[in-house]
Amino acid sequence: MSHDENRETVFIPHVSEKDVLPVNSESESLDSVFRALSDHRRRYVCHYLLQADDSLRVDALAELLTASMTEKTRAVLTSAEIEKTRTELRRIHLPKLTEAGIVEYDDEREVVRLTESPGVANTLQAAADVDLER
């Protein structure tokens, strides 16, 4: 028996119009949201903003985030720990969240707030179910 006789025939079905999924123009922005929220620190920033139900100052976010990441109370955090987090927020996390359209960051006033987007709100709710012990 030759090598060719051992191969099975693979049936490739005809792809019809009904099989093709429509691509929503919002898909690329959703990719951006998922990339931005792939880091747990950025999700925690968003969770804190949701809890605040308004804007928060970067200093307050830095303290909250440092406390969560170090599992320390705010009273025992060192200024160096908070400053490190504040710098990471300004240089890394807030720009990524802003670029994805998740937050609005006023760097002059140093205030951050969530944008009003139902898609982002739904995504954050799903993340909260995993991230936060309730």
N, C-alpha and C. Protein backbone atom coordinates (compact mmCIF):
# COMPACT_ATOMS: atom_id res chain seq x y z
N MET A 1 0.84 -1.16 0.00
CA MET A 1 0.00 0.00 0.00
C MET A 1 0.89 1.23 0.00
N SER A 2 0.59 2.15 -0.86
CA SER A 2 1.41 3.35 -0.95
C SER A 2 1.04 4.33 0.16
N HIS A 3 1.90 5.29 0.37
CA HIS A 3 1.70 6.31 1.40
C HIS A 3 0.44 7.12 1.13
N ASP A 4 0.15 7.41 -0.10
CA ASP A 4 -1.02 8.21 -0.47
C ASP A 4 -2.33 7.48 -0.17
N GLU A 5 -2.33 6.17 -0.21
CA GLU A 5 -3.55 5.41 0.03
C GLU A 5 -3.95 5.43 1.50
N ASN A 6 -3.01 5.71 2.41
CA ASN A 6 -3.30 5.75 3.84
C ASN A 6 -3.94 7.06 4.29
N ARG A 7 -3.86 8.06 3.48
CA ARG A 7 -4.41 9.36 3.88
C ARG A 7 -5.92 9.37 3.75
N GLU A 8 -6.54 9.97 4.74
CA GLU A 8 -7.99 10.12 4.69
C GLU A 8 -8.33 11.40 3.95
N THR A 9 -9.46 11.38 3.33
CA THR A 9 -9.93 12.58 2.65
C THR A 9 -10.57 13.48 3.68
N VAL A 10 -10.15 14.72 3.69
CA VAL A 10 -10.70 15.70 4.61
C VAL A 10 -11.74 16.51 3.87
N PHE A 11 -12.93 16.55 4.43
CA PHE A 11 -14.01 17.30 3.80
C PHE A 11 -13.99 18.73 4.34
N ILE A 12 -13.90 19.67 3.46
CA ILE A 12 -13.95 21.09 3.83
C ILE A 12 -15.31 21.60 3.39
N PRO A 13 -16.15 21.93 4.36
CA PRO A 13 -17.49 22.37 4.00
C PRO A 13 -17.45 23.74 3.31
N HIS A 14 -18.46 23.95 2.53
CA HIS A 14 -18.60 25.24 1.87
C HIS A 14 -19.01 26.27 2.92
N VAL A 15 -18.32 27.37 2.95
CA VAL A 15 -18.65 28.43 3.89
C VAL A 15 -19.71 29.31 3.24
N SER A 16 -20.86 29.37 3.87
CA SER A 16 -21.94 30.17 3.31
C SER A 16 -21.96 31.53 3.99
N GLU A 17 -22.76 32.41 3.48
CA GLU A 17 -22.87 33.75 4.02
C GLU A 17 -23.35 33.73 5.47
N LYS A 18 -24.23 32.77 5.80
CA LYS A 18 -24.75 32.70 7.17
C LYS A 18 -23.69 32.24 8.17
N ASP A 19 -22.61 31.61 7.69
CA ASP A 19 -21.54 31.15 8.57
C ASP A 19 -20.56 32.25 8.95
N VAL A 20 -20.55 33.32 8.21
CA VAL A 20 -19.59 34.40 8.42
C VAL A 20 -20.13 35.33 9.51
N LEU A 21 -19.35 35.48 10.57
CA LEU A 21 -19.75 36.37 11.66
C LEU A 21 -19.48 37.82 11.27
N PRO A 22 -20.43 38.68 11.50
CA PRO A 22 -20.20 40.09 11.19
C PRO A 22 -19.20 40.68 12.18
N VAL A 23 -18.32 41.52 11.70
CA VAL A 23 -17.33 42.16 12.57
C VAL A 23 -17.84 43.54 12.93
N ASN A 24 -18.00 43.76 14.20
CA ASN A 24 -18.46 45.05 14.70
C ASN A 24 -17.30 46.02 14.69
N SER A 25 -17.56 47.24 14.31
CA SER A 25 -16.50 48.25 14.27
C SER A 25 -15.96 48.56 15.66
N GLU A 26 -16.71 48.20 16.70
CA GLU A 26 -16.27 48.44 18.08
C GLU A 26 -15.31 47.36 18.58
N SER A 27 -15.09 46.31 17.81
CA SER A 27 -14.24 45.20 18.26
C SER A 27 -12.83 45.64 18.59
N GLU A 28 -12.26 46.52 17.77
CA GLU A 28 -10.89 46.97 18.04
C GLU A 28 -10.82 47.76 19.33
N SER A 29 -11.82 48.57 19.63
CA SER A 29 -11.78 49.32 20.89
C SER A 29 -11.97 48.37 22.07
N LEU A 30 -12.73 47.29 21.88
CA LEU A 30 -12.87 46.30 22.94
C LEU A 30 -11.54 45.58 23.18
N ASP A 31 -10.79 45.32 22.11
CA ASP A 31 -9.45 44.75 22.25
C ASP A 31 -8.59 45.66 23.12
N SER A 32 -8.67 46.94 22.88
CA SER A 32 -7.90 47.93 23.65
C SER A 32 -8.30 47.90 25.12
N VAL A 33 -9.60 47.79 25.39
CA VAL A 33 -10.08 47.71 26.77
C VAL A 33 -9.54 46.46 27.45
N PHE A 34 -9.61 45.32 26.77
CA PHE A 34 -9.10 44.07 27.36
C PHE A 34 -7.60 44.15 27.61
N ARG A 35 -6.85 44.75 26.68
CA ARG A 35 -5.40 44.89 26.90
C ARG A 35 -5.14 45.76 28.12
N ALA A 36 -5.86 46.87 28.23
CA ALA A 36 -5.65 47.78 29.36
C ALA A 36 -6.01 47.11 30.68
N LEU A 37 -7.07 46.31 30.68
CA LEU A 37 -7.52 45.67 31.91
C LEU A 37 -6.82 44.34 32.19
N SER A 38 -5.86 43.99 31.35
CA SER A 38 -5.14 42.73 31.57
C SER A 38 -4.21 42.81 32.78
N ASP A 39 -3.91 44.00 33.24
CA ASP A 39 -3.06 44.18 34.42
C ASP A 39 -3.95 44.39 35.65
N HIS A 40 -3.72 43.60 36.69
CA HIS A 40 -4.58 43.67 37.88
C HIS A 40 -4.54 45.03 38.56
N ARG A 41 -3.42 45.73 38.48
CA ARG A 41 -3.36 47.07 39.12
C ARG A 41 -4.30 48.04 38.43
N ARG A 42 -4.38 47.97 37.11
CA ARG A 42 -5.29 48.86 36.38
C ARG A 42 -6.74 48.51 36.68
N ARG A 43 -7.03 47.21 36.84
CA ARG A 43 -8.40 46.83 37.21
C ARG A 43 -8.73 47.37 38.60
N TYR A 44 -7.78 47.31 39.53
CA TYR A 44 -8.03 47.82 40.87
C TYR A 44 -8.25 49.33 40.87
N VAL A 45 -7.53 50.04 40.03
CA VAL A 45 -7.79 51.48 39.88
C VAL A 45 -9.25 51.68 39.50
N CYS A 46 -9.72 50.91 38.54
CA CYS A 46 -11.11 51.02 38.09
C CYS A 46 -12.09 50.62 39.18
N HIS A 47 -11.78 49.57 39.93
CA HIS A 47 -12.66 49.16 41.02
C HIS A 47 -12.78 50.28 42.06
N TYR A 48 -11.67 50.93 42.37
CA TYR A 48 -11.72 52.04 43.33
C TYR A 48 -12.53 53.20 42.78
N LEU A 49 -12.38 53.48 41.50
CA LEU A 49 -13.16 54.56 40.90
C LEU A 49 -14.65 54.23 40.90
N LEU A 50 -14.99 52.98 40.67
CA LEU A 50 -16.40 52.57 40.74
C LEU A 50 -16.95 52.74 42.16
N GLN A 51 -16.16 52.35 43.14
CA GLN A 51 -16.59 52.48 44.54
C GLN A 51 -16.77 53.94 44.92
N ALA A 52 -15.90 54.80 44.41
CA ALA A 52 -15.96 56.22 44.74
C ALA A 52 -17.17 56.88 44.09
N ASP A 53 -17.65 56.28 42.99
CA ASP A 53 -18.80 56.81 42.27
C ASP A 53 -18.56 58.24 41.79
N ASP A 54 -17.31 58.62 41.67
CA ASP A 54 -16.94 59.95 41.20
C ASP A 54 -15.46 59.90 40.88
N SER A 55 -14.87 61.06 40.77
CA SER A 55 -13.43 61.12 40.50
C SER A 55 -12.64 60.96 41.80
N LEU A 56 -11.39 60.55 41.63
CA LEU A 56 -10.46 60.45 42.76
C LEU A 56 -9.16 61.16 42.39
N ARG A 57 -8.51 61.69 43.38
CA ARG A 57 -7.20 62.29 43.17
C ARG A 57 -6.17 61.17 43.02
N VAL A 58 -5.13 61.43 42.25
CA VAL A 58 -4.07 60.44 42.03
C VAL A 58 -3.43 60.04 43.36
N ASP A 59 -3.25 60.99 44.26
CA ASP A 59 -2.66 60.67 45.57
C ASP A 59 -3.50 59.64 46.32
N ALA A 60 -4.81 59.81 46.31
CA ALA A 60 -5.70 58.87 46.99
C ALA A 60 -5.65 57.50 46.32
N LEU A 61 -5.65 57.49 44.98
CA LEU A 61 -5.54 56.22 44.26
C LEU A 61 -4.23 55.52 44.58
N ALA A 62 -3.15 56.28 44.64
CA ALA A 62 -1.84 55.70 44.94
C ALA A 62 -1.85 55.04 46.32
N GLU A 63 -2.44 55.69 47.31
CA GLU A 63 -2.52 55.11 48.64
C GLU A 63 -3.36 53.84 48.65
N LEU A 64 -4.53 53.92 48.02
CA LEU A 64 -5.43 52.76 47.99
C LEU A 64 -4.78 51.58 47.27
N LEU A 65 -4.18 51.86 46.13
CA LEU A 65 -3.57 50.79 45.35
C LEU A 65 -2.37 50.19 46.08
N THR A 66 -1.56 51.03 46.70
CA THR A 66 -0.41 50.53 47.46
C THR A 66 -0.88 49.64 48.61
N ALA A 67 -1.92 50.07 49.31
CA ALA A 67 -2.45 49.28 50.42
C ALA A 67 -2.94 47.91 49.92
N SER A 68 -3.62 47.90 48.79
CA SER A 68 -4.11 46.62 48.25
C SER A 68 -2.98 45.71 47.81
N MET A 69 -2.00 46.28 47.12
CA MET A 69 -0.91 45.46 46.57
C MET A 69 0.03 44.96 47.65
N THR A 70 0.18 45.70 48.73
CA THR A 70 1.08 45.27 49.81
C THR A 70 0.33 44.59 50.95
N GLU A 71 -1.00 44.63 50.88
CA GLU A 71 -1.86 44.07 51.93
C GLU A 71 -1.54 44.68 53.29
N LYS A 72 -1.32 45.99 53.28
CA LYS A 72 -1.08 46.75 54.51
C LYS A 72 -2.20 47.77 54.67
N THR A 73 -2.40 48.20 55.89
CA THR A 73 -3.36 49.28 56.09
C THR A 73 -2.71 50.58 55.65
N ARG A 74 -3.54 51.53 55.32
CA ARG A 74 -3.01 52.82 54.85
C ARG A 74 -2.14 53.50 55.91
N ALA A 75 -2.42 53.24 57.17
CA ALA A 75 -1.68 53.89 58.26
C ALA A 75 -0.22 53.46 58.32
N VAL A 76 0.12 52.28 57.85
CA VAL A 76 1.50 51.80 57.97
C VAL A 76 2.28 51.85 56.65
N LEU A 77 1.68 52.40 55.61
CA LEU A 77 2.40 52.54 54.33
C LEU A 77 3.50 53.57 54.46
N THR A 78 4.61 53.32 53.80
CA THR A 78 5.69 54.31 53.80
C THR A 78 5.48 55.28 52.64
N SER A 79 6.04 56.45 52.78
CA SER A 79 5.92 57.44 51.71
C SER A 79 6.62 56.95 50.45
N ALA A 80 7.69 56.17 50.59
CA ALA A 80 8.40 55.63 49.43
C ALA A 80 7.52 54.64 48.66
N GLU A 81 6.76 53.80 49.38
CA GLU A 81 5.86 52.86 48.72
C GLU A 81 4.77 53.61 47.95
N ILE A 82 4.22 54.61 48.57
CA ILE A 82 3.15 55.38 47.92
C ILE A 82 3.69 56.14 46.71
N GLU A 83 4.86 56.73 46.86
CA GLU A 83 5.45 57.49 45.75
C GLU A 83 5.76 56.59 44.56
N LYS A 84 6.24 55.39 44.82
CA LYS A 84 6.51 54.43 43.74
C LYS A 84 5.22 54.13 42.96
N THR A 85 4.15 53.88 43.69
CA THR A 85 2.86 53.60 43.05
C THR A 85 2.34 54.82 42.31
N ARG A 86 2.48 56.00 42.90
CA ARG A 86 2.03 57.25 42.26
C ARG A 86 2.77 57.44 40.93
N THR A 87 4.06 57.18 40.92
CA THR A 87 4.85 57.31 39.69
C THR A 87 4.40 56.30 38.64
N GLU A 88 4.16 55.06 39.06
CA GLU A 88 3.67 54.04 38.12
C GLU A 88 2.30 54.42 37.56
N LEU A 89 1.45 54.97 38.41
CA LEU A 89 0.13 55.41 37.94
C LEU A 89 0.28 56.47 36.85
N ARG A 90 1.08 57.49 37.14
CA ARG A 90 1.23 58.61 36.19
C ARG A 90 1.91 58.18 34.89
N ARG A 91 2.91 57.34 34.98
CA ARG A 91 3.72 57.00 33.79
C ARG A 91 3.19 55.81 33.00
N ILE A 92 2.56 54.86 33.68
CA ILE A 92 2.18 53.61 33.00
C ILE A 92 0.66 53.41 32.97
N HIS A 93 0.08 53.28 34.14
CA HIS A 93 -1.29 52.78 34.23
C HIS A 93 -2.35 53.79 33.75
N LEU A 94 -2.27 55.02 34.20
CA LEU A 94 -3.28 56.00 33.77
C LEU A 94 -3.21 56.29 32.27
N PRO A 95 -2.01 56.42 31.68
CA PRO A 95 -1.98 56.60 30.22
C PRO A 95 -2.61 55.42 29.46
N LYS A 96 -2.37 54.19 29.91
CA LYS A 96 -2.97 53.03 29.23
C LYS A 96 -4.48 53.02 29.38
N LEU A 97 -4.97 53.33 30.57
CA LEU A 97 -6.42 53.37 30.79
C LEU A 97 -7.07 54.52 30.01
N THR A 98 -6.37 55.63 29.92
CA THR A 98 -6.88 56.78 29.16
C THR A 98 -6.92 56.45 27.67
N GLU A 99 -5.85 55.87 27.16
CA GLU A 99 -5.77 55.51 25.75
C GLU A 99 -6.88 54.54 25.34
N ALA A 100 -7.24 53.65 26.26
CA ALA A 100 -8.29 52.67 25.98
C ALA A 100 -9.69 53.26 26.15
N GLY A 101 -9.77 54.50 26.63
CA GLY A 101 -11.06 55.15 26.80
C GLY A 101 -11.79 54.71 28.06
N ILE A 102 -11.05 54.16 29.02
CA ILE A 102 -11.65 53.66 30.26
C ILE A 102 -11.75 54.77 31.30
N VAL A 103 -10.72 55.60 31.39
CA VAL A 103 -10.72 56.71 32.34
C VAL A 103 -10.42 58.02 31.63
N GLU A 104 -10.77 59.08 32.31
CA GLU A 104 -10.35 60.42 31.91
C GLU A 104 -9.42 60.90 33.01
N TYR A 105 -8.25 61.36 32.61
CA TYR A 105 -7.23 61.78 33.57
C TYR A 105 -6.87 63.22 33.31
N ASP A 106 -7.11 64.08 34.29
CA ASP A 106 -6.73 65.49 34.21
C ASP A 106 -5.40 65.60 34.95
N ASP A 107 -4.30 65.62 34.18
CA ASP A 107 -2.98 65.61 34.82
C ASP A 107 -2.64 66.93 35.49
N GLU A 108 -3.29 68.02 35.12
CA GLU A 108 -3.04 69.29 35.81
C GLU A 108 -3.66 69.29 37.20
N ARG A 109 -4.87 68.80 37.31
CA ARG A 109 -5.55 68.73 38.61
C ARG A 109 -5.26 67.43 39.34
N GLU A 110 -4.65 66.46 38.61
CA GLU A 110 -4.34 65.14 39.14
C GLU A 110 -5.59 64.42 39.65
N VAL A 111 -6.60 64.42 38.78
CA VAL A 111 -7.88 63.80 39.10
C VAL A 111 -8.21 62.77 38.01
N VAL A 112 -8.75 61.63 38.43
CA VAL A 112 -9.09 60.54 37.52
C VAL A 112 -10.56 60.17 37.73
N ARG A 113 -11.25 59.88 36.61
CA ARG A 113 -12.61 59.38 36.72
C ARG A 113 -12.86 58.38 35.60
N LEU A 114 -13.79 57.47 35.84
CA LEU A 114 -14.18 56.52 34.81
C LEU A 114 -14.99 57.23 33.73
N THR A 115 -14.83 56.79 32.50
CA THR A 115 -15.68 57.31 31.43
C THR A 115 -17.04 56.62 31.54
N GLU A 116 -18.02 57.21 30.94
CA GLU A 116 -19.36 56.62 30.96
C GLU A 116 -19.53 55.76 29.73
N SER A 117 -19.25 54.47 29.90
CA SER A 117 -19.35 53.52 28.81
C SER A 117 -19.98 52.24 29.33
N PRO A 118 -21.15 51.87 28.80
CA PRO A 118 -21.79 50.63 29.26
C PRO A 118 -20.91 49.40 29.04
N GLY A 119 -20.17 49.35 27.94
CA GLY A 119 -19.29 48.21 27.67
C GLY A 119 -18.19 48.09 28.71
N VAL A 120 -17.60 49.22 29.08
CA VAL A 120 -16.55 49.21 30.10
C VAL A 120 -17.16 48.83 31.45
N ALA A 121 -18.31 49.38 31.77
CA ALA A 121 -18.96 49.07 33.05
C ALA A 121 -19.26 47.58 33.16
N ASN A 122 -19.76 46.98 32.09
CA ASN A 122 -20.05 45.54 32.11
C ASN A 122 -18.78 44.71 32.25
N THR A 123 -17.73 45.12 31.56
CA THR A 123 -16.45 44.42 31.64
C THR A 123 -15.87 44.50 33.06
N LEU A 124 -15.96 45.69 33.66
CA LEU A 124 -15.45 45.87 35.01
C LEU A 124 -16.27 45.07 36.03
N GLN A 125 -17.56 44.95 35.80
CA GLN A 125 -18.39 44.16 36.71
C GLN A 125 -17.98 42.70 36.65
N ALA A 126 -17.73 42.20 35.46
CA ALA A 126 -17.27 40.82 35.32
C ALA A 126 -15.91 40.62 35.99
N ALA A 127 -15.02 41.61 35.84
CA ALA A 127 -13.71 41.53 36.49
C ALA A 127 -13.84 41.58 38.00
N ALA A 128 -14.76 42.39 38.52
CA ALA A 128 -14.94 42.50 39.97
C ALA A 128 -15.38 41.17 40.56
N ASP A 129 -16.19 40.41 39.81
CA ASP A 129 -16.63 39.12 40.29
C ASP A 129 -15.45 38.17 40.53
N VAL A 130 -14.38 38.35 39.78
CA VAL A 130 -13.19 37.51 39.92
C VAL A 130 -12.18 38.14 40.88
N ASP A 131 -11.95 39.45 40.71
CA ASP A 131 -10.88 40.13 41.46
C ASP A 131 -11.19 40.33 42.95
N LEU A 132 -12.42 40.63 43.26
CA LEU A 132 -12.75 41.06 44.61
C LEU A 132 -13.43 39.96 45.40
N GLU A 133 -12.95 39.76 46.61
CA GLU A 133 -13.59 38.80 47.51
C GLU A 133 -14.80 39.49 48.10
N ARG A 134 -15.94 38.90 47.88
CA ARG A 134 -17.17 39.52 48.41
C ARG A 134 -17.88 38.56 49.32
